[in-house]
CSV table of N, CA and C in Angstrom, one decimal:
chain,number,residue,atom,x,y,z
A,817,UNK,N,0.9,-1.2,0.2
A,817,UNK,CA,-0.3,-0.3,0.2
A,817,UNK,C,1.0,1.3,-0.3
A,818,UNK,N,2.3,0.6,-0.1
A,818,UNK,CA,3.1,2.4,0.1
A,818,UNK,C,3.2,2.5,-1.6
A,819,UNK,N,3.6,3.9,-1.7
A,819,UNK,CA,3.4,4.0,-3.3
A,819,UNK,C,5.8,4.5,-3.1
A,820,UNK,N,5.6,5.0,-2.3
A,820,UNK,CA,6.8,5.4,-2.1
A,820,UNK,C,7.8,6.0,-0.4
A,821,UNK,N,8.7,6.0,-1.2
A,821,UNK,CA,9.8,6.2,0.3
A,821,UNK,C,10.7,7.6,-0.1
A,822,UNK,N,10.9,8.4,0.9
A,822,UNK,CA,11.2,9.9,1.1
A,822,UNK,C,11.9,10.0,2.2
A,823,UNK,N,13.0,11.2,1.6
A,823,UNK,CA,13.7,11.5,2.7
A,823,UNK,C,14.4,11.1,2.7
A,824,UNK,N,16.0,11.2,3.6
A,824,UNK,CA,17.3,10.9,3.5
A,824,UNK,C,16.9,8.8,4.4
A,825,UNK,N,15.6,8.9,5.1
A,825,UNK,CA,15.8,7.7,6.1
A,825,UNK,C,14.9,7.2,5.5
A,826,UNK,N,14.2,7.1,3.9
A,826,UNK,CA,13.2,6.4,3.3
A,826,UNK,C,12.3,6.2,4.1
A,827,UNK,N,11.7,7.0,4.5
A,827,UNK,CA,10.0,7.0,5.6
A,827,UNK,C,9.2,6.3,4.5
A,828,UNK,N,8.1,5.0,4.4
A,828,UNK,CA,7.3,5.7,3.5
A,828,UNK,C,7.1,5.8,3.6
A,829,UNK,N,5.2,6.2,2.6
A,829,UNK,CA,4.6,6.9,2.4
A,829,UNK,C,4.0,6.5,1.8
A,830,UNK,N,2.1,6.4,2.6
A,830,UNK,CA,1.0,6.4,1.9
A,830,UNK,C,1.0,6.1,0.3
A,831,UNK,N,-0.1,5.6,-0.2
A,831,UNK,CA,0.2,5.8,-1.6
A,831,UNK,C,-1.4,7.2,-1.6
A,832,UNK,N,-1.9,7.5,-0.5
A,832,UNK,CA,-2.9,8.2,0.2
A,832,UNK,C,-3.0,9.4,-0.2
A,833,UNK,N,-1.4,9.6,0.5
A,833,UNK,CA,-0.5,11.0,0.7
A,833,UNK,C,0.1,11.3,-0.5
A,834,UNK,N,0.1,10.8,-1.6
A,834,UNK,CA,0.3,11.2,-2.8
A,834,UNK,C,0.2,11.1,-3.8
A,835,UNK,N,-0.7,10.0,-4.5
A,835,UNK,CA,-1.9,10.6,-5.2
A,835,UNK,C,-1.5,10.2,-6.8
A,836,UNK,N,-0.1,9.8,-7.1
A,836,UNK,CA,0.0,10.2,-8.3
A,836,UNK,C,-0.3,8.6,-8.6
A,837,UNK,N,-0.7,7.9,-8.3
A,837,UNK,CA,-1.3,6.8,-8.9
A,837,UNK,C,-2.5,6.6,-9.9
A,838,UNK,N,-3.1,7.9,-9.2
A,838,UNK,CA,-4.2,8.2,-10.0
A,838,UNK,C,-4.3,9.9,-10.6
A,839,UNK,N,-4.3,9.1,-12.7
A,839,UNK,CA,-3.7,10.4,-13.8
A,839,UNK,C,-4.8,11.4,-13.7
A,840,UNK,N,-6.2,11.5,-12.4
A,840,UNK,CA,-6.8,12.6,-12.4
A,840,UNK,C,-6.1,13.9,-11.3
A,841,UNK,N,-5.0,13.5,-11.5
A,841,UNK,CA,-4.9,14.1,-9.1
A,841,UNK,C,-3.2,14.1,-9.9
A,842,UNK,N,-2.1,13.1,-10.4
A,842,UNK,CA,-0.8,13.0,-11.2
A,842,UNK,C,-0.5,14.1,-11.8
A,843,UNK,N,-1.2,14.9,-12.7
A,843,UNK,CA,-0.5,16.2,-13.5
A,843,UNK,C,-0.8,17.8,-12.6
A,844,UNK,N,-1.9,18.3,-11.9
A,844,UNK,CA,-2.1,18.9,-10.6
A,844,UNK,C,-0.8,18.9,-10.0
A,845,UNK,N,-0.5,17.6,-8.9
A,845,UNK,CA,0.1,17.1,-8.2
A,845,UNK,C,1.6,17.5,-8.4
A,846,UNK,N,2.2,17.3,-9.4
A,846,UNK,CA,3.9,17.4,-10.7
A,846,UNK,C,3.8,19.1,-10.5
A,847,UNK,N,2.5,19.1,-11.5
A,847,UNK,CA,2.5,21.1,-11.4
A,847,UNK,C,2.9,21.9,-9.8
A,848,UNK,N,1.7,21.1,-9.3
A,848,UNK,CA,2.5,21.7,-8.0
A,848,UNK,C,3.8,22.2,-7.4
A,849,UNK,N,4.7,20.9,-7.2
A,849,UNK,CA,5.4,19.9,-7.0
A,849,UNK,C,6.9,21.3,-7.6
A,850,UNK,N,6.7,21.0,-8.6
A,850,UNK,CA,7.4,21.9,-9.2
A,850,UNK,C,7.4,23.5,-9.2
A,851,UNK,N,6.5,23.9,-9.2
A,851,UNK,CA,6.0,24.9,-9.0
A,851,UNK,C,6.7,26.0,-7.7
A,852,UNK,N,6.1,24.8,-6.5
A,852,UNK,CA,7.4,25.8,-5.1
A,852,UNK,C,8.6,25.3,-5.4
A,853,UNK,N,9.2,24.4,-6.1
A,853,UNK,CA,10.2,24.4,-6.2
A,853,UNK,C,10.8,25.7,-6.9
A,854,UNK,N,9.9,26.2,-7.3
A,854,UNK,CA,10.5,27.7,-8.5
A,854,UNK,C,10.2,28.7,-7.3
A,855,UNK,N,9.7,29.0,-5.8
A,855,UNK,CA,9.5,30.0,-4.9
A,855,UNK,C,8.2,29.6,-5.0
A,856,UNK,N,7.1,29.2,-6.0
A,856,UNK,CA,5.4,29.4,-5.9
A,856,UNK,C,5.4,31.0,-6.6
A,857,UNK,N,6.0,31.0,-8.1
A,857,UNK,CA,5.8,32.4,-9.0
A,857,UNK,C,3.9,31.8,-9.5
A,858,UNK,N,3.3,33.2,-9.3
A,858,UNK,CA,2.1,33.0,-10.0
A,858,UNK,C,1.9,31.8,-11.5
A,859,UNK,N,1.3,30.9,-11.7
A,859,UNK,CA,0.6,30.1,-12.6
A,859,UNK,C,-0.3,29.9,-12.8
A,860,UNK,N,-1.0,30.1,-13.7
A,860,UNK,CA,-2.1,31.5,-13.6
A,860,UNK,C,-2.9,29.6,-14.5
A,861,UNK,N,-1.9,28.7,-14.8
A,861,UNK,CA,-2.7,27.2,-15.3
A,861,UNK,C,-2.7,26.4,-14.4
A,862,UNK,N,-1.9,26.2,-12.7
A,862,UNK,CA,-1.7,25.7,-12.6
A,862,UNK,C,-3.4,26.2,-10.6
A,863,UNK,N,-3.3,27.3,-11.2
A,863,UNK,CA,-4.0,28.1,-11.0
A,863,UNK,C,-6.1,27.6,-10.9
A,864,UNK,N,-5.7,27.6,-12.4
A,864,UNK,CA,-7.5,27.0,-12.9
A,864,UNK,C,-6.9,25.8,-13.0
A,865,UNK,N,-5.9,24.6,-12.9
A,865,UNK,CA,-6.0,23.8,-12.7
A,865,UNK,C,-7.4,23.2,-10.9
A,866,UNK,N,-6.5,24.0,-9.9
A,866,UNK,CA,-6.8,24.1,-8.7
A,866,UNK,C,-8.5,24.6,-8.2
A,867,UNK,N,-8.3,25.2,-9.7
A,867,UNK,CA,-9.8,26.5,-9.5
A,867,UNK,C,-10.5,25.0,-10.2
A,868,UNK,N,-10.5,23.9,-11.0
A,868,UNK,CA,-11.6,22.9,-12.0
A,868,UNK,C,-11.7,21.7,-10.5
A,869,UNK,N,-10.3,21.6,-9.6
A,869,UNK,CA,-10.2,20.4,-8.9
A,869,UNK,C,-11.6,21.1,-7.8
A,870,UNK,N,-11.6,22.3,-7.0
A,870,UNK,CA,-12.7,23.6,-6.3
A,870,UNK,C,-13.6,22.8,-7.0
A,871,UNK,N,-14.0,22.8,-8.1
A,871,UNK,CA,-15.7,23.4,-8.3
A,871,UNK,C,-16.6,21.7,-8.4
A,872,UNK,N,-15.4,20.2,-8.5
A,872,UNK,CA,-15.6,19.1,-8.9
A,872,UNK,C,-15.7,18.8,-7.0
A,873,UNK,N,-14.8,18.7,-6.5
A,873,UNK,CA,-14.9,18.3,-5.4
A,873,UNK,C,-15.5,19.3,-3.7
A,874,UNK,N,-15.6,20.0,-4.1
A,874,UNK,CA,-15.4,21.9,-3.0
A,874,UNK,C,-17.0,21.4,-1.6
A,875,UNK,N,-18.4,20.2,-2.5
A,875,UNK,CA,-19.4,20.0,-1.5
A,875,UNK,C,-19.0,18.5,-1.1
A,876,UNK,N,-18.3,18.4,-1.0
A,876,UNK,CA,-17.5,16.6,-0.1
A,876,UNK,C,-17.8,17.1,1.0
A,877,UNK,N,-18.3,16.4,1.3
A,877,UNK,CA,-19.0,15.6,3.3
A,877,UNK,C,-17.4,16.3,3.3
A,878,UNK,N,-17.6,16.8,5.0
A,878,UNK,CA,-15.9,17.5,5.9
A,878,UNK,C,-16.8,16.6,7.3
A,879,UNK,N,-15.8,16.1,7.7
A,879,UNK,CA,-14.2,15.4,7.0
A,879,UNK,C,-14.6,14.1,5.9
A,880,UNK,N,-14.1,14.3,5.1
A,880,UNK,CA,-14.3,13.1,4.3
A,880,UNK,C,-13.7,10.8,4.4
A,881,UNK,N,-15.3,11.2,5.0
A,881,UNK,CA,-14.7,10.5,6.2
A,881,UNK,C,-14.6,8.3,5.3
A,882,UNK,N,-14.4,8.5,3.6
A,882,UNK,CA,-14.4,7.8,3.4
A,882,UNK,C,-12.6,7.5,3.4
A,883,UNK,N,-12.1,9.0,3.2
A,883,UNK,CA,-10.9,8.9,3.2
A,883,UNK,C,-10.3,8.8,4.8
A,884,UNK,N,-11.2,8.3,5.5
A,884,UNK,CA,-10.8,8.4,7.4
A,884,UNK,C,-10.8,7.1,7.3
A,885,UNK,N,-11.6,6.2,6.8
A,885,UNK,CA,-11.8,4.6,6.4
A,885,UNK,C,-10.4,3.9,6.0
A,886,UNK,N,-10.1,4.4,4.6
A,886,UNK,CA,-9.2,3.9,4.3
A,886,UNK,C,-7.4,4.1,5.8
A,887,UNK,N,-6.9,5.5,6.0
A,887,UNK,CA,-6.4,5.4,6.9
A,887,UNK,C,-6.5,4.7,7.8
A,888,UNK,N,-7.1,4.6,8.5
A,888,UNK,CA,-7.4,3.0,9.2
A,888,UNK,C,-7.3,2.5,9.6
A,889,UNK,N,-7.7,1.5,8.2
A,889,UNK,CA,-7.7,0.2,7.3
A,889,UNK,C,-8.5,-0.2,7.8
A,890,UNK,N,-10.3,0.4,8.0
A,890,UNK,CA,-11.2,-0.3,8.5
A,890,UNK,C,-12.7,-0.9,7.2
A,891,UNK,N,-12.4,0.4,6.4
A,891,UNK,CA,-13.1,-0.4,5.3
A,891,UNK,C,-13.2,-0.3,4.1
A,892,UNK,N,-12.3,0.7,4.0
A,892,UNK,CA,-12.4,1.4,2.4
A,892,UNK,C,-10.7,0.3,1.6
A,893,UNK,N,-9.8,0.9,0.4
A,893,UNK,CA,-9.3,0.4,-0.1
A,893,UNK,C,-8.8,1.4,-1.5
A,894,UNK,N,-8.1,1.6,-1.7
A,894,UNK,CA,-7.4,2.6,-2.4
A,894,UNK,C,-7.5,2.0,-3.9
A,895,UNK,N,-7.5,2.8,-4.7
A,895,UNK,CA,-8.3,4.5,-4.4
A,895,UNK,C,-9.3,4.4,-3.6
A,896,UNK,N,-9.4,5.6,-3.5
A,896,UNK,CA,-11.1,5.3,-2.8
A,896,UNK,C,-12.2,5.2,-4.2
A,897,UNK,N,-13.8,5.3,-4.1
A,897,UNK,CA,-14.6,5.5,-5.4
A,897,UNK,C,-14.3,5.7,-5.8
A,898,UNK,N,-14.0,6.9,-5.7
A,898,UNK,CA,-15.2,8.3,-5.6
A,898,UNK,C,-13.7,8.9,-6.2
A,899,UNK,N,-12.3,8.1,-5.3
A,899,UNK,CA,-11.5,9.0,-6.4
A,899,UNK,C,-10.8,10.3,-6.1
A,900,UNK,N,-11.7,10.6,-4.5
A,900,UNK,CA,-11.2,11.6,-3.8
A,900,UNK,C,-9.4,11.5,-3.2
A,901,UNK,N,-8.8,12.5,-3.6
A,901,UNK,CA,-7.6,12.7,-2.5
A,901,UNK,C,-7.3,14.3,-2.4
A,902,UNK,N,-7.4,13.2,-0.5
A,902,UNK,CA,-7.1,14.8,0.4
A,902,UNK,C,-5.8,15.4,0.3
A,903,UNK,N,-4.0,14.8,-0.3
A,903,UNK,CA,-3.1,16.2,-0.2
A,903,UNK,C,-3.9,16.4,-1.7
A,904,UNK,N,-4.5,16.1,-2.9
A,904,UNK,CA,-4.2,17.1,-3.8
A,904,UNK,C,-5.8,18.1,-3.7
A,905,UNK,N,-6.1,17.8,-2.8
A,905,UNK,CA,-7.5,18.8,-2.8
A,905,UNK,C,-6.8,20.7,-1.8
A,906,UNK,N,-6.2,19.4,-0.5
A,906,UNK,CA,-5.5,21.1,0.3
A,906,UNK,C,-4.4,21.3,-0.7
A,907,UNK,N,-3.9,21.1,-2.0
A,907,UNK,CA,-3.2,21.6,-2.5
A,907,UNK,C,-3.4,23.1,-3.4
A,908,UNK,N,-4.4,22.0,-3.9
A,908,UNK,CA,-5.3,23.3,-4.4
A,908,UNK,C,-6.1,24.4,-3.9
A,909,UNK,N,-6.8,23.6,-2.3
A,909,UNK,CA,-7.1,25.2,-1.6
A,909,UNK,C,-5.6,26.1,-1.3
A,910,UNK,N,-4.0,25.6,-1.7
A,910,UNK,CA,-2.8,26.4,-1.1
A,910,UNK,C,-2.7,27.2,-2.3
A,911,UNK,N,-3.2,26.3,-3.2
A,911,UNK,CA,-2.0,26.8,-4.7
A,911,UNK,C,-3.3,28.4,-5.2
A,912,UNK,N,-4.3,27.9,-4.6
A,912,UNK,CA,-5.7,28.5,-4.6
A,912,UNK,C,-5.7,30.2,-4.2
A,913,UNK,N,-6.0,29.7,-2.4
A,913,UNK,CA,-5.0,30.9,-1.8
A,913,UNK,C,-4.5,31.8,-2.3
A,914,UNK,N,-3.4,31.2,-2.0
A,914,UNK,CA,-2.0,32.1,-2.6
A,914,UNK,C,-2.6,32.7,-4.3
A,915,UNK,N,-2.9,32.4,-5.2
A,915,UNK,CA,-2.9,33.4,-6.3
A,915,UNK,C,-3.7,34.1,-6.1
A,916,UNK,N,-4.7,33.4,-5.1
A,916,UNK,CA,-5.9,35.3,-5.1
A,916,UNK,C,-5.3,36.4,-4.0
A,917,UNK,N,-4.2,36.0,-3.1
A,917,UNK,CA,-3.7,36.6,-3.0
A,917,UNK,C,-3.2,37.9,-3.9
A,918,UNK,N,-2.3,37.1,-4.6
A,918,UNK,CA,-2.0,37.9,-5.8
A,918,UNK,C,-2.8,39.0,-6.8
A,919,UNK,N,-3.8,38.8,-7.1
A,919,UNK,CA,-4.4,39.0,-7.6
A,919,UNK,C,-5.3,39.5,-6.7
A,920,UNK,N,-5.1,40.0,-5.3
A,920,UNK,CA,-6.6,40.7,-4.6
A,920,UNK,C,-6.2,41.8,-4.6
A,921,UNK,N,-5.0,42.0,-4.8
A,921,UNK,CA,-4.8,44.2,-4.7
A,921,UNK,C,-5.9,45.2,-3.0
A,922,UNK,N,-6.3,45.2,-3.1
A,922,UNK,CA,-6.8,45.9,-2.5
A,922,UNK,C,-8.4,45.3,-2.5
A,923,UNK,N,-8.6,45.2,-3.0
A,923,UNK,CA,-9.7,44.2,-2.1
A,923,UNK,C,-10.2,43.1,-1.5
A,924,UNK,N,-10.7,43.6,-0.2
A,924,UNK,CA,-11.6,42.7,1.1
A,924,UNK,C,-11.6,41.8,0.5
A,925,UNK,N,-12.5,42.0,-0.1
A,925,UNK,CA,-13.2,40.8,-0.4
A,925,UNK,C,-12.6,39.6,-0.7
A,926,UNK,N,-11.7,39.8,-1.6
A,926,UNK,CA,-10.3,38.1,-2.0
A,926,UNK,C,-9.6,38.5,-0.9
A,927,UNK,N,-9.0,39.0,-0.5
A,927,UNK,CA,-8.2,38.9,0.5
A,927,UNK,C,-9.4,37.6,1.1
A,928,UNK,N,-10.0,38.6,2.1
A,928,UNK,CA,-10.6,37.0,2.8
A,928,UNK,C,-11.3,36.2,2.3
A,929,UNK,N,-11.5,35.6,1.0
A,929,UNK,CA,-11.6,34.7,-0.3
A,929,UNK,C,-10.4,33.9,0.1
A,930,UNK,N,-8.9,34.3,-0.1
A,930,UNK,CA,-7.9,33.8,0.0
A,930,UNK,C,-7.5,33.6,1.6
A,931,UNK,N,-7.5,34.2,2.3
A,931,UNK,CA,-7.4,33.5,4.0
A,931,UNK,C,-8.4,32.4,4.3
A,932,UNK,N,-9.4,32.4,3.1
A,932,UNK,CA,-10.7,31.1,3.5
A,932,UNK,C,-10.4,30.0,3.6
A,933,UNK,N,-9.7,30.2,2.6
A,933,UNK,CA,-9.2,28.7,1.8
A,933,UNK,C,-7.7,28.5,2.4
A,934,UNK,N,-6.2,29.4,3.0
A,934,UNK,CA,-5.6,29.0,3.8
A,934,UNK,C,-6.4,28.4,5.5
A,935,UNK,N,-7.1,29.1,5.4
A,935,UNK,CA,-7.3,28.8,6.6
A,935,UNK,C,-7.8,26.4,6.2
A,936,UNK,N,-8.6,26.9,5.9
A,936,UNK,CA,-9.4,25.6,5.2
A,936,UNK,C,-8.8,24.3,5.6
A,937,UNK,N,-7.1,24.7,4.6
A,937,UNK,CA,-6.5,24.1,3.8
A,937,UNK,C,-5.7,23.7,5.3
A,938,UNK,N,-5.7,24.3,6.2
A,938,UNK,CA,-4.7,24.3,7.0
A,938,UNK,C,-5.5,23.7,9.1
């Protein structure tokens, strides 16, 4: 159930925390990782990918019970039936928040939306 090993001590990372085995998440997660490695410059294609993810998943009940069932190894198998990825969803919230901050200027409502996304992600 472990997809990769990370860090100098090669800690095993469950598939649910990377989601790279799921094509619908892989492109976004790779682009997000590249963006972070570059210092998180504005990337409006990445921002659009995050918007698409939010549009699809924003109505998912919180907390995501099926994800917890998988993590606790009680009932769910990977990938989840709906192919939800908590890591990808949180990443999309952070990306959207970051890009909203860039375009917000003095618009308090946009700043508030960015703050809400970032707060929800953390």
